[in-house]
Tab-separated table of C-alpha atoms and ligand atoms in Angstrom:
chain	number	residue	atom	x	y	z
A	1	MET	CA	-66.666	52.636	112.871
A	2	SER	CA	-67.315	49.431	110.156
A	3	THR	CA	-68.198	46.869	110.916
A	4	ARG	CA	-65.799	44.774	109.219
A	5	PRO	CA	-63.611	43.715	111.872
A	6	ASP	CA	-60.640	43.741	108.824
A	7	LEU	CA	-61.635	47.562	108.109
A	8	GLN	CA	-60.623	48.908	112.387
A	9	VAL	CA	-57.092	49.515	113.680
A	10	LEU	CA	-55.703	46.277	115.353
A	11	THR	CA	-53.807	46.630	118.556
A	12	GLY	CA	-54.014	44.069	120.620
A	13	PRO	CA	-53.164	43.212	124.240
A	14	SER	CA	-49.936	45.660	124.641
A	15	ALA	CA	-46.969	43.632	126.012
A	16	ALA	CA	-47.187	44.995	129.473
A	17	GLU	CA	-51.405	43.683	129.655
A	18	LEU	CA	-50.063	40.368	129.325
A	19	PRO	CA	-49.756	37.372	132.122
A	20	ALA	CA	-45.742	36.990	131.898
A	21	ALA	CA	-43.940	34.723	129.201
A	22	ARG	CA	-43.240	32.076	132.562
A	23	ASP	CA	-47.026	32.635	133.681
A	24	LEU	CA	-48.986	32.147	130.807
A	25	ALA	CA	-46.326	28.978	129.017
A	26	PRO	CA	-47.710	26.074	132.030
A	27	ARG	CA	-50.974	26.375	129.349
A	28	PHE	CA	-48.580	24.628	127.016
A	29	PRO	CA	-47.517	21.448	129.029
A	30	LEU	CA	-44.458	20.105	127.167
A	31	THR	CA	-43.038	16.756	126.751
A	32	VAL	CA	-39.853	16.897	125.523
A	33	ASN	CA	-38.473	15.534	122.254
A	34	PRO	CA	-37.405	12.392	122.874
A	35	SER	CA	-34.633	12.752	119.960
A	36	PRO	CA	-34.068	16.110	119.136
A	37	ALA	CA	-31.330	16.932	116.848
A	38	ASP	CA	-28.323	16.373	117.803
A	39	GLU	CA	-25.163	19.131	117.936
A	40	GLU	CA	-23.593	17.955	114.788
A	41	THR	CA	-26.483	18.885	113.156
A	42	TYR	CA	-27.744	22.089	115.332
A	43	ARG	CA	-23.717	23.654	114.802
A	44	ALA	CA	-24.519	23.189	111.327
A	45	VAL	CA	-28.267	24.891	111.340
A	46	MET	CA	-26.861	27.886	113.571
A	47	ASP	CA	-24.097	27.992	110.642
A	48	ARG	CA	-26.371	28.480	108.061
A	49	LEU	CA	-28.667	30.148	109.076
A	50	SER	CA	-31.031	31.083	106.187
A	51	PHE	CA	-34.635	31.408	106.249
A	52	GLY	CA	-37.946	29.047	106.478
A	53	VAL	CA	-36.019	25.563	106.407
A	54	ASP	CA	-34.898	24.089	109.308
A	55	PHE	CA	-37.462	23.730	112.472
A	56	THR	CA	-36.411	22.985	116.386
A	57	ASP	CA	-36.768	20.065	118.198
A	58	HIS	CA	-41.144	21.402	119.797
A	59	MET	CA	-43.922	22.585	118.164
A	60	ALA	CA	-46.888	23.674	119.879
A	61	ARG	CA	-50.554	22.857	119.402
A	62	ALA	CA	-54.367	22.455	120.686
A	63	THR	CA	-57.667	21.538	118.766
A	64	TRP	CA	-60.351	22.689	118.600
A	65	THR	CA	-63.980	20.748	117.494
A	66	VAL	CA	-67.129	22.741	117.075
A	67	ASP	CA	-68.817	20.579	120.595
A	68	ALA	CA	-65.240	20.886	122.786
A	69	GLY	CA	-63.912	24.018	122.001
A	70	TRP	CA	-60.036	24.370	122.422
A	71	GLN	CA	-58.180	21.621	123.622
A	72	GLY	CA	-55.097	19.344	124.272
A	73	HIS	CA	-52.788	22.281	124.407
A	74	ARG	CA	-49.172	21.248	124.554
A	75	VAL	CA	-45.580	21.382	123.173
A	76	GLU	CA	-44.490	18.487	121.987
A	77	ALA	CA	-41.754	16.907	119.683
A	78	TYR	CA	-41.190	18.614	115.303
A	79	ALA	CA	-42.838	15.868	113.500
A	80	PRO	CA	-44.752	15.917	110.861
A	81	LEU	CA	-48.557	15.005	110.886
A	82	THR	CA	-50.903	12.793	110.537
A	83	LEU	CA	-54.157	14.336	108.052
A	84	SER	CA	-57.237	12.257	106.603
A	85	PRO	CA	-56.597	13.593	102.643
A	86	ALA	CA	-60.373	14.177	102.924
A	87	ALA	CA	-58.802	17.004	104.973
A	88	ALA	CA	-61.321	20.151	104.601
A	89	VAL	CA	-57.981	22.463	103.631
A	90	LEU	CA	-56.803	20.138	101.588
A	91	HIS	CA	-59.694	20.995	99.469
A	92	TYR	CA	-60.554	24.283	100.795
A	93	ALA	CA	-57.430	26.206	101.838
A	94	GLN	CA	-59.451	26.824	105.140
A	95	GLU	CA	-56.513	28.527	106.938
A	96	VAL	CA	-54.499	31.630	108.667
A	97	PHE	CA	-51.069	31.235	109.692
A	98	GLU	CA	-48.878	34.243	111.554
A	99	GLY	CA	-45.429	35.690	111.918
A	100	LEU	CA	-43.496	37.139	114.068
A	101	LYS	CA	-39.889	36.870	116.133
A	102	ALA	CA	-38.109	36.131	118.117
A	103	TYR	CA	-34.741	37.997	119.801
A	104	ARG	CA	-31.841	38.020	121.253
A	105	HIS	CA	-31.197	40.748	124.150
A	106	ALA	CA	-27.257	40.694	124.804
A	107	ASP	CA	-28.324	39.752	127.978
A	108	GLY	CA	-29.208	36.527	127.182
A	109	SER	CA	-32.888	37.102	127.610
A	110	VAL	CA	-34.961	36.138	124.192
A	111	TRP	CA	-37.933	38.513	123.949
A	112	THR	CA	-41.072	38.974	121.522
A	113	PHE	CA	-42.375	42.210	119.449
A	114	ARG	CA	-45.219	42.892	119.669
A	115	PRO	CA	-47.318	39.825	120.561
A	116	GLY	CA	-51.089	41.019	120.940
A	117	PHE	CA	-50.528	42.118	118.114
A	118	ASN	CA	-50.505	39.487	115.967
A	119	ALA	CA	-52.656	37.310	118.277
A	120	ALA	CA	-55.373	39.608	117.014
A	121	ARG	CA	-54.218	39.611	114.091
A	122	MET	CA	-55.054	35.857	114.012
A	123	ASN	CA	-58.165	35.838	115.355
A	124	THR	CA	-59.692	38.892	113.222
A	125	SER	CA	-58.532	36.350	110.140
A	126	ALA	CA	-59.973	33.267	111.463
A	127	ASN	CA	-63.265	35.397	111.523
A	128	ARG	CA	-62.922	35.786	107.893
A	129	LEU	CA	-61.599	32.080	106.970
A	130	ALA	CA	-65.129	30.802	109.454
A	131	LEU	CA	-62.217	29.936	111.935
A	132	PRO	CA	-62.391	29.784	115.630
A	133	GLU	CA	-60.980	32.991	117.701
A	134	LEU	CA	-57.930	31.212	119.507
A	135	PRO	CA	-58.002	33.357	123.113
A	136	GLU	CA	-55.333	35.990	122.789
A	137	GLU	CA	-53.048	34.647	125.332
A	138	ASP	CA	-53.044	31.418	124.678
A	139	PHE	CA	-51.035	32.428	121.366
A	140	VAL	CA	-48.998	34.288	123.798
A	141	ALA	CA	-48.856	31.163	125.882
A	142	SER	CA	-48.359	29.330	122.635
A	143	LEU	CA	-45.655	30.911	121.637
A	144	ALA	CA	-44.239	31.078	126.209
A	145	ALA	CA	-43.762	27.679	125.899
A	146	LEU	CA	-42.324	26.555	122.166
A	147	VAL	CA	-39.634	29.194	123.308
A	148	ALA	CA	-38.784	28.065	127.024
A	149	ALA	CA	-38.499	24.315	124.721
A	150	ASP	CA	-36.767	25.744	122.184
A	151	ASP	CA	-34.352	28.252	123.830
A	152	ARG	CA	-31.161	26.876	122.735
A	153	TRP	CA	-32.330	27.506	118.556
A	154	VAL	CA	-32.794	31.383	119.237
A	155	PRO	CA	-29.214	32.723	118.063
A	156	SER	CA	-27.372	35.427	118.903
A	157	THR	CA	-25.550	36.611	116.218
A	158	PRO	CA	-26.032	40.139	114.284
A	159	GLY	CA	-29.602	40.498	112.781
A	160	SER	CA	-30.303	36.852	113.644
A	161	SER	CA	-33.194	35.704	115.567
A	162	LEU	CA	-36.491	32.472	116.070
A	163	TYR	CA	-39.140	33.165	113.565
A	164	LEU	CA	-41.603	31.649	114.891
A	165	ARG	CA	-45.028	30.276	112.708
A	166	PRO	CA	-48.696	30.137	114.591
A	167	PHE	CA	-50.733	28.772	111.910
A	168	MET	CA	-54.187	27.194	112.299
A	169	PHE	CA	-56.194	25.053	109.757
A	170	ALA	CA	-59.820	22.373	108.623
A	171	THR	CA	-58.593	19.195	109.702
A	172	GLU	CA	-62.107	18.136	109.832
A	173	ALA	CA	-62.338	14.765	107.072
A	174	PHE	CA	-64.819	15.917	105.059
A	175	LEU	CA	-65.523	17.231	101.427
A	176	GLY	CA	-68.697	19.060	102.067
A	177	VAL	CA	-68.189	22.756	101.681
A	178	ARG	CA	-69.258	24.476	104.587
A	179	SER	CA	-66.923	25.896	107.943
A	180	ALA	CA	-64.654	22.842	109.098
A	181	HIS	CA	-66.405	20.834	112.499
A	182	GLU	CA	-62.439	20.431	113.763
A	183	VAL	CA	-59.251	22.253	113.646
A	184	GLU	CA	-56.070	22.101	115.125
A	185	TYR	CA	-53.684	25.762	115.479
A	186	LEU	CA	-49.955	24.787	115.219
A	187	ALA	CA	-47.019	26.653	116.445
A	188	ILE	CA	-43.650	25.696	115.094
A	189	ALA	CA	-39.896	27.918	114.836
A	190	SER	CA	-37.447	28.282	111.817
A	191	PRO	CA	-33.871	29.474	113.449
A	192	VAL	CA	-32.915	32.831	110.619
A	193	GLY	CA	-29.881	35.074	109.587
A	194	PRO	CA	-29.694	38.747	108.461
A	195	TYR	CA	-32.658	38.808	105.367
A	196	PHE	CA	-30.091	40.954	103.581
A	197	VAL	CA	-27.083	38.680	102.858
A	198	GLU	CA	-25.165	40.613	100.892
A	199	GLY	CA	-25.891	44.295	102.496
A	200	PHE	CA	-29.064	46.726	102.750
A	201	GLN	CA	-30.220	46.280	98.708
A	202	PRO	CA	-32.453	48.005	97.086
A	203	VAL	CA	-34.785	45.611	94.740
A	204	GLY	CA	-36.495	46.114	91.607
A	205	ILE	CA	-40.487	46.088	91.824
A	206	TRP	CA	-43.033	44.497	89.373
A	207	VAL	CA	-46.364	45.768	89.976
A	208	SER	CA	-49.216	43.440	88.115
A	209	GLU	CA	-51.225	44.856	86.062
A	210	ASP	CA	-52.597	41.774	84.253
A	211	HIS	CA	-53.195	39.702	88.147
A	212	HIS	CA	-54.618	40.324	91.930
A	213	ARG	CA	-53.959	38.939	95.279
A	214	ALA	CA	-57.197	40.862	97.133
A	215	GLY	CA	-60.980	41.902	95.968
A	216	ALA	CA	-63.335	44.152	97.660
A	217	GLY	CA	-64.982	41.795	100.229
A	218	GLY	CA	-62.421	39.358	99.638
A	219	MET	CA	-59.861	37.569	101.978
A	220	GLY	CA	-57.152	40.627	101.533
A	221	ALA	CA	-57.277	41.828	105.063
A	222	ALA	CA	-56.692	38.358	106.394
A	223	LYS	CA	-53.060	36.360	106.678
A	224	THR	CA	-53.777	32.908	105.249
A	225	GLY	CA	-52.866	31.085	102.452
A	226	GLY	CA	-55.150	31.416	99.856
A	227	ASN	CA	-53.850	35.109	99.353
A	228	TYR	CA	-50.341	33.520	98.987
A	229	ALA	CA	-51.377	31.153	96.405
A	230	ALA	CA	-52.403	33.713	93.987
A	231	SER	CA	-49.292	35.838	94.419
A	232	LEU	CA	-46.847	33.125	93.072
A	233	LEU	CA	-47.513	32.968	89.385
A	234	PRO	CA	-47.644	37.164	89.056
A	235	GLN	CA	-44.149	36.405	90.728
A	236	GLN	CA	-43.160	33.271	89.180
A	237	GLN	CA	-43.294	35.399	86.069
A	238	ALA	CA	-41.944	38.676	88.170
A	239	ALA	CA	-38.969	35.932	88.738
A	240	GLU	CA	-37.806	35.669	85.587
A	241	LYS	CA	-37.883	39.115	84.467
A	242	GLY	CA	-36.167	39.917	87.313
A	243	PHE	CA	-37.521	41.829	89.811
A	244	ALA	CA	-37.691	40.507	93.096
A	245	GLN	CA	-40.735	41.289	94.408
A	246	VAL	CA	-44.886	41.964	92.768
A	247	CYS	CA	-46.705	44.798	93.584
A	248	PHE	CA	-50.710	44.318	93.527
A	249	LEU	CA	-52.894	47.451	92.149
A	250	ASP	CA	-56.340	47.395	93.365
A	251	ALA	CA	-58.506	44.719	91.450
A	252	ALA	CA	-61.369	46.743	90.658
A	253	THR	CA	-60.008	49.695	89.171
A	254	ASN	CA	-56.406	48.712	88.417
A	255	THR	CA	-54.777	52.167	89.177
A	256	TYR	CA	-54.534	52.291	92.310
A	257	LEU	CA	-51.172	50.061	94.937
A	258	GLU	CA	-52.357	48.108	97.519
A	259	GLU	CA	-49.397	45.601	98.464
A	260	LEU	CA	-46.370	43.543	97.582
A	261	GLY	CA	-47.478	39.925	97.434
A	262	GLY	CA	-46.115	39.697	101.593
A	263	MET	CA	-45.304	43.468	102.254
A	264	ASN	CA	-46.375	46.657	102.761
A	265	VAL	CA	-45.575	49.489	100.703
A	266	VAL	CA	-44.314	52.868	102.214
A	267	ILE	CA	-42.713	55.771	100.415
A	268	VAL	CA	-41.208	59.121	101.393
A	269	ASP	CA	-41.266	62.050	99.187
A	270	ALA	CA	-38.559	64.648	99.154
A	271	ASP	CA	-40.960	66.926	101.916
A	272	GLY	CA	-40.719	63.918	104.119
A	273	THR	CA	-43.891	63.866	103.719
A	274	VAL	CA	-44.313	59.913	104.496
A	275	ARG	CA	-47.155	58.136	102.277
A	276	THR	CA	-48.393	54.653	102.318
A	277	PRO	CA	-51.862	52.745	101.075
A	278	SER	CA	-54.896	53.349	102.954
A	279	LEU	CA	-56.012	50.183	104.686
A	280	THR	CA	-59.053	48.999	103.140
A	281	GLY	CA	-60.219	45.968	103.281
A	282	THR	CA	-58.043	44.222	100.387
A	283	ILE	CA	-54.531	45.132	101.689
A	284	LEU	CA	-53.173	43.448	104.441
A	285	GLN	CA	-52.975	45.639	107.690
A	286	GLY	CA	-49.097	44.236	109.366
A	287	GLY	CA	-48.083	44.679	111.632
A	288	THR	CA	-44.242	46.562	110.700
A	289	ARG	CA	-46.148	49.062	109.043
A	290	GLY	CA	-48.047	50.550	112.231
A	291	ALA	CA	-44.587	50.032	114.411
A	292	ILE	CA	-42.925	52.592	111.660
A	293	LEU	CA	-45.827	55.149	110.722
A	294	GLU	CA	-45.853	55.675	114.424
A	295	LEU	CA	-42.500	55.763	114.736
A	296	LEU	CA	-42.360	58.266	112.055
A	297	ARG	CA	-45.284	60.231	113.268
A	298	GLY	CA	-43.260	60.346	117.161
A	299	ALA	CA	-40.608	62.398	115.577
A	300	GLY	CA	-43.563	64.737	114.183
A	301	ARG	CA	-43.488	64.211	110.468
A	302	GLU	CA	-46.207	64.380	108.509
A	303	VAL	CA	-47.713	60.605	107.405
A	304	ARG	CA	-50.959	60.285	105.013
A	305	GLU	CA	-52.399	56.751	104.606
A	306	GLU	CA	-54.325	57.320	101.309
A	307	THR	CA	-55.016	56.747	97.891
A	308	ILE	CA	-51.619	56.020	95.305
A	309	TYR	CA	-52.402	56.158	92.310
A	310	LEU	CA	-50.003	53.944	89.881
A	311	GLU	CA	-49.488	56.735	87.754
A	312	GLU	CA	-49.386	59.862	90.012
A	313	LEU	CA	-46.906	58.247	91.552
A	314	ARG	CA	-44.769	57.195	88.016
A	315	ARG	CA	-44.292	61.181	87.542
A	316	GLN	CA	-43.576	62.167	91.380
A	317	ILE	CA	-40.537	59.429	91.180
A	318	ARG	CA	-39.390	60.643	87.471
A	319	SER	CA	-39.910	64.285	88.377
A	320	GLY	CA	-37.598	63.680	91.965
A	321	GLN	CA	-41.235	64.025	93.807
A	322	VAL	CA	-40.196	60.611	95.523
A	323	ALA	CA	-37.239	60.602	97.351
A	324	GLU	CA	-37.402	56.855	98.925
A	325	MET	CA	-40.035	54.274	98.050
A	326	PHE	CA	-39.994	50.206	100.756
A	327	ALA	CA	-41.863	47.688	101.405
A	328	CYS	CA	-42.163	46.192	105.255
A	329	GLY	CA	-42.832	43.581	106.886
A	330	THR	CA	-41.746	41.249	109.621
A	331	ALA	CA	-39.245	38.733	107.881
A	332	ALA	CA	-36.752	40.684	105.809
A	333	VAL	CA	-38.419	43.977	107.942
A	334	ILE	CA	-37.329	47.296	105.432
A	335	THR	CA	-36.449	45.915	101.940
A	336	PRO	CA	-35.861	49.452	99.665
A	337	ILE	CA	-37.091	49.671	96.393
A	338	GLY	CA	-34.847	50.990	93.926
A	339	ARG	CA	-36.615	50.181	90.991
A	340	LEU	CA	-40.175	50.006	89.844
A	341	ALA	CA	-41.686	48.488	86.041
A	342	GLY	CA	-44.499	47.313	84.283
A	343	ALA	CA	-45.463	46.020	81.418
A	344	ASP	CA	-44.269	49.119	78.936
A	345	TRP	CA	-42.397	51.771	82.017
A	346	ASP	CA	-39.978	51.370	84.116
A	347	VAL	CA	-38.429	54.335	87.113
A	348	VAL	CA	-35.670	53.943	89.049
A	349	VAL	CA	-36.352	55.237	92.278
A	350	ALA	CA	-34.365	57.936	93.950
A	351	ASP	CA	-30.317	56.002	91.527
A	352	GLY	CA	-31.215	52.901	93.362
A	353	ASP	CA	-30.092	54.160	97.287
A	354	PRO	CA	-31.718	53.269	99.789
A	355	GLY	CA	-32.439	56.920	101.038
A	356	PRO	CA	-31.857	58.308	105.222
A	357	VAL	CA	-35.808	57.840	105.724
A	358	THR	CA	-35.495	54.150	104.428
A	359	ARG	CA	-31.596	53.557	106.112
A	360	GLU	CA	-32.832	55.682	110.042
A	361	LEU	CA	-36.028	53.543	110.462
A	362	TYR	CA	-34.211	50.294	109.782
A	363	THR	CA	-31.524	51.436	112.355
A	364	GLU	CA	-34.142	52.232	114.911
A	365	LEU	CA	-36.399	49.472	114.616
A	366	THR	CA	-34.197	46.628	114.981
A	367	ASP	CA	-32.246	48.511	117.414
A	368	ILE	CA	-35.874	48.427	119.712
A	369	GLN	CA	-36.484	44.314	118.878
A	370	TYR	CA	-32.486	43.847	119.111
A	371	GLY	CA	-32.773	45.961	123.166
A	372	LEU	CA	-30.590	48.548	121.854
A	373	ARG	CA	-32.336	51.315	121.958
A	374	PRO	CA	-35.471	51.949	124.553
A	375	ASP	CA	-38.717	50.389	124.166
A	376	THR	CA	-41.311	53.357	124.820
A	377	HIS	CA	-43.928	52.095	122.526
A	378	ASP	CA	-44.006	49.290	125.179
A	379	TRP	CA	-43.654	47.075	122.350
A	380	MET	CA	-41.015	44.774	123.262
A	381	TYR	CA	-42.527	41.493	125.985
A	382	ARG	CA	-40.603	38.773	126.821
A	383	LEU	CA	-40.676	35.227	126.341
A	384	LEU	CA	-37.168	33.775	128.544
B	1	LIG	C1	-48.085	39.580	106.728
B	1	LIG	C2	-48.072	40.117	105.533
B	1	LIG	C3	-47.502	41.628	105.898
B	1	LIG	C4	-46.385	42.526	106.635
B	1	LIG	O1	-47.098	41.949	107.967
B	1	LIG	P1	-45.943	42.319	109.305
B	1	LIG	O2	-46.540	41.437	110.281
B	1	LIG	O3	-45.831	43.421	109.386
B	1	LIG	O4	-45.078	41.221	108.864
B	1	LIG	C5	-47.635	41.966	104.510
B	1	LIG	N1	-48.788	42.258	103.941
B	1	LIG	C6	-49.273	40.774	103.411
B	1	LIG	C7	-50.055	40.550	102.589
B	1	LIG	C8	-48.507	39.985	104.415
B	1	LIG	O5	-49.179	38.715	104.319
């Protein structure tokens, strides 16, 4: 096994291995926001649910210093931060983040999906960025405390959820180049609606042959803002051409698929085989990717993690060997891909219709998340 943590398959503690949320939440004592959103504002937000626009009344927080370690764990009013203009994150981008969701079930309870995985992944990312690890139980505790304080912000309309965004960054006011001695951890929350307002529509993907998001030995396997910064220009250029997202190729040979800016990519062949790029250290290990592969393998399907060469894939799409293609990540769960194009080529995947495997996976995974199917994998963790 590799000594590089970014090449190891992450699991983290399962829902059953974690202490109950009510026992973890007190680790982040609550100071109630004295001026929470009024009823009118709250109603307006919950009626228009979009992605990452509105935030709840509180945020979870802890501070790390090289001398004292983690301290000051708390939940307090959501508010702007005070930061030195010399804060290291603003200059050297020492930052990592996570993304998960809290789901309201029909009986009113609130659950999240594999928080132990996200806790473990944040620490893998933190290691790469020379940031301190946050104990996994504290990560989960911060979410339990935040959601307990902001219960009213967990929507209950179909397909909606409370998006949780934990993140950690270097606050030390110092322009010298080394890992910071002062770090802040925060978790904020945003009520979000169903990602597909116009239904489960396949999107067009632009394959970037002149920009890359990550290279060997770089930060590709870390969930860090820097990787997103690298993806913004090609993303903007693709959007101008009418494409929804960019798929990146490996930086070394520019020949095989890695992933989208914030989603992993999966191919379903006409013979039923499922393929996805293997974890090479330059792609981010998605929790959605992992869950989907587990569901497919559990259903007896052949699943391969391997190198997927663009040239071969284009041929296989044209010949009909590829039946379905989709991208996956927490925010949208599954995004069907109906078209793939690059500088001098353009192919349509399966007449641009999301196929049965894509649809069934979307239903199966979201049913588990919303408590509509049994959680046989022990993925769901009760927050409230
Ligand atoms: C977050 C992220 C994903 C998806 O991960 P999930 O755990 O499924 O949400 C994929 N690629 C990148 C680059 C990401 O940052």
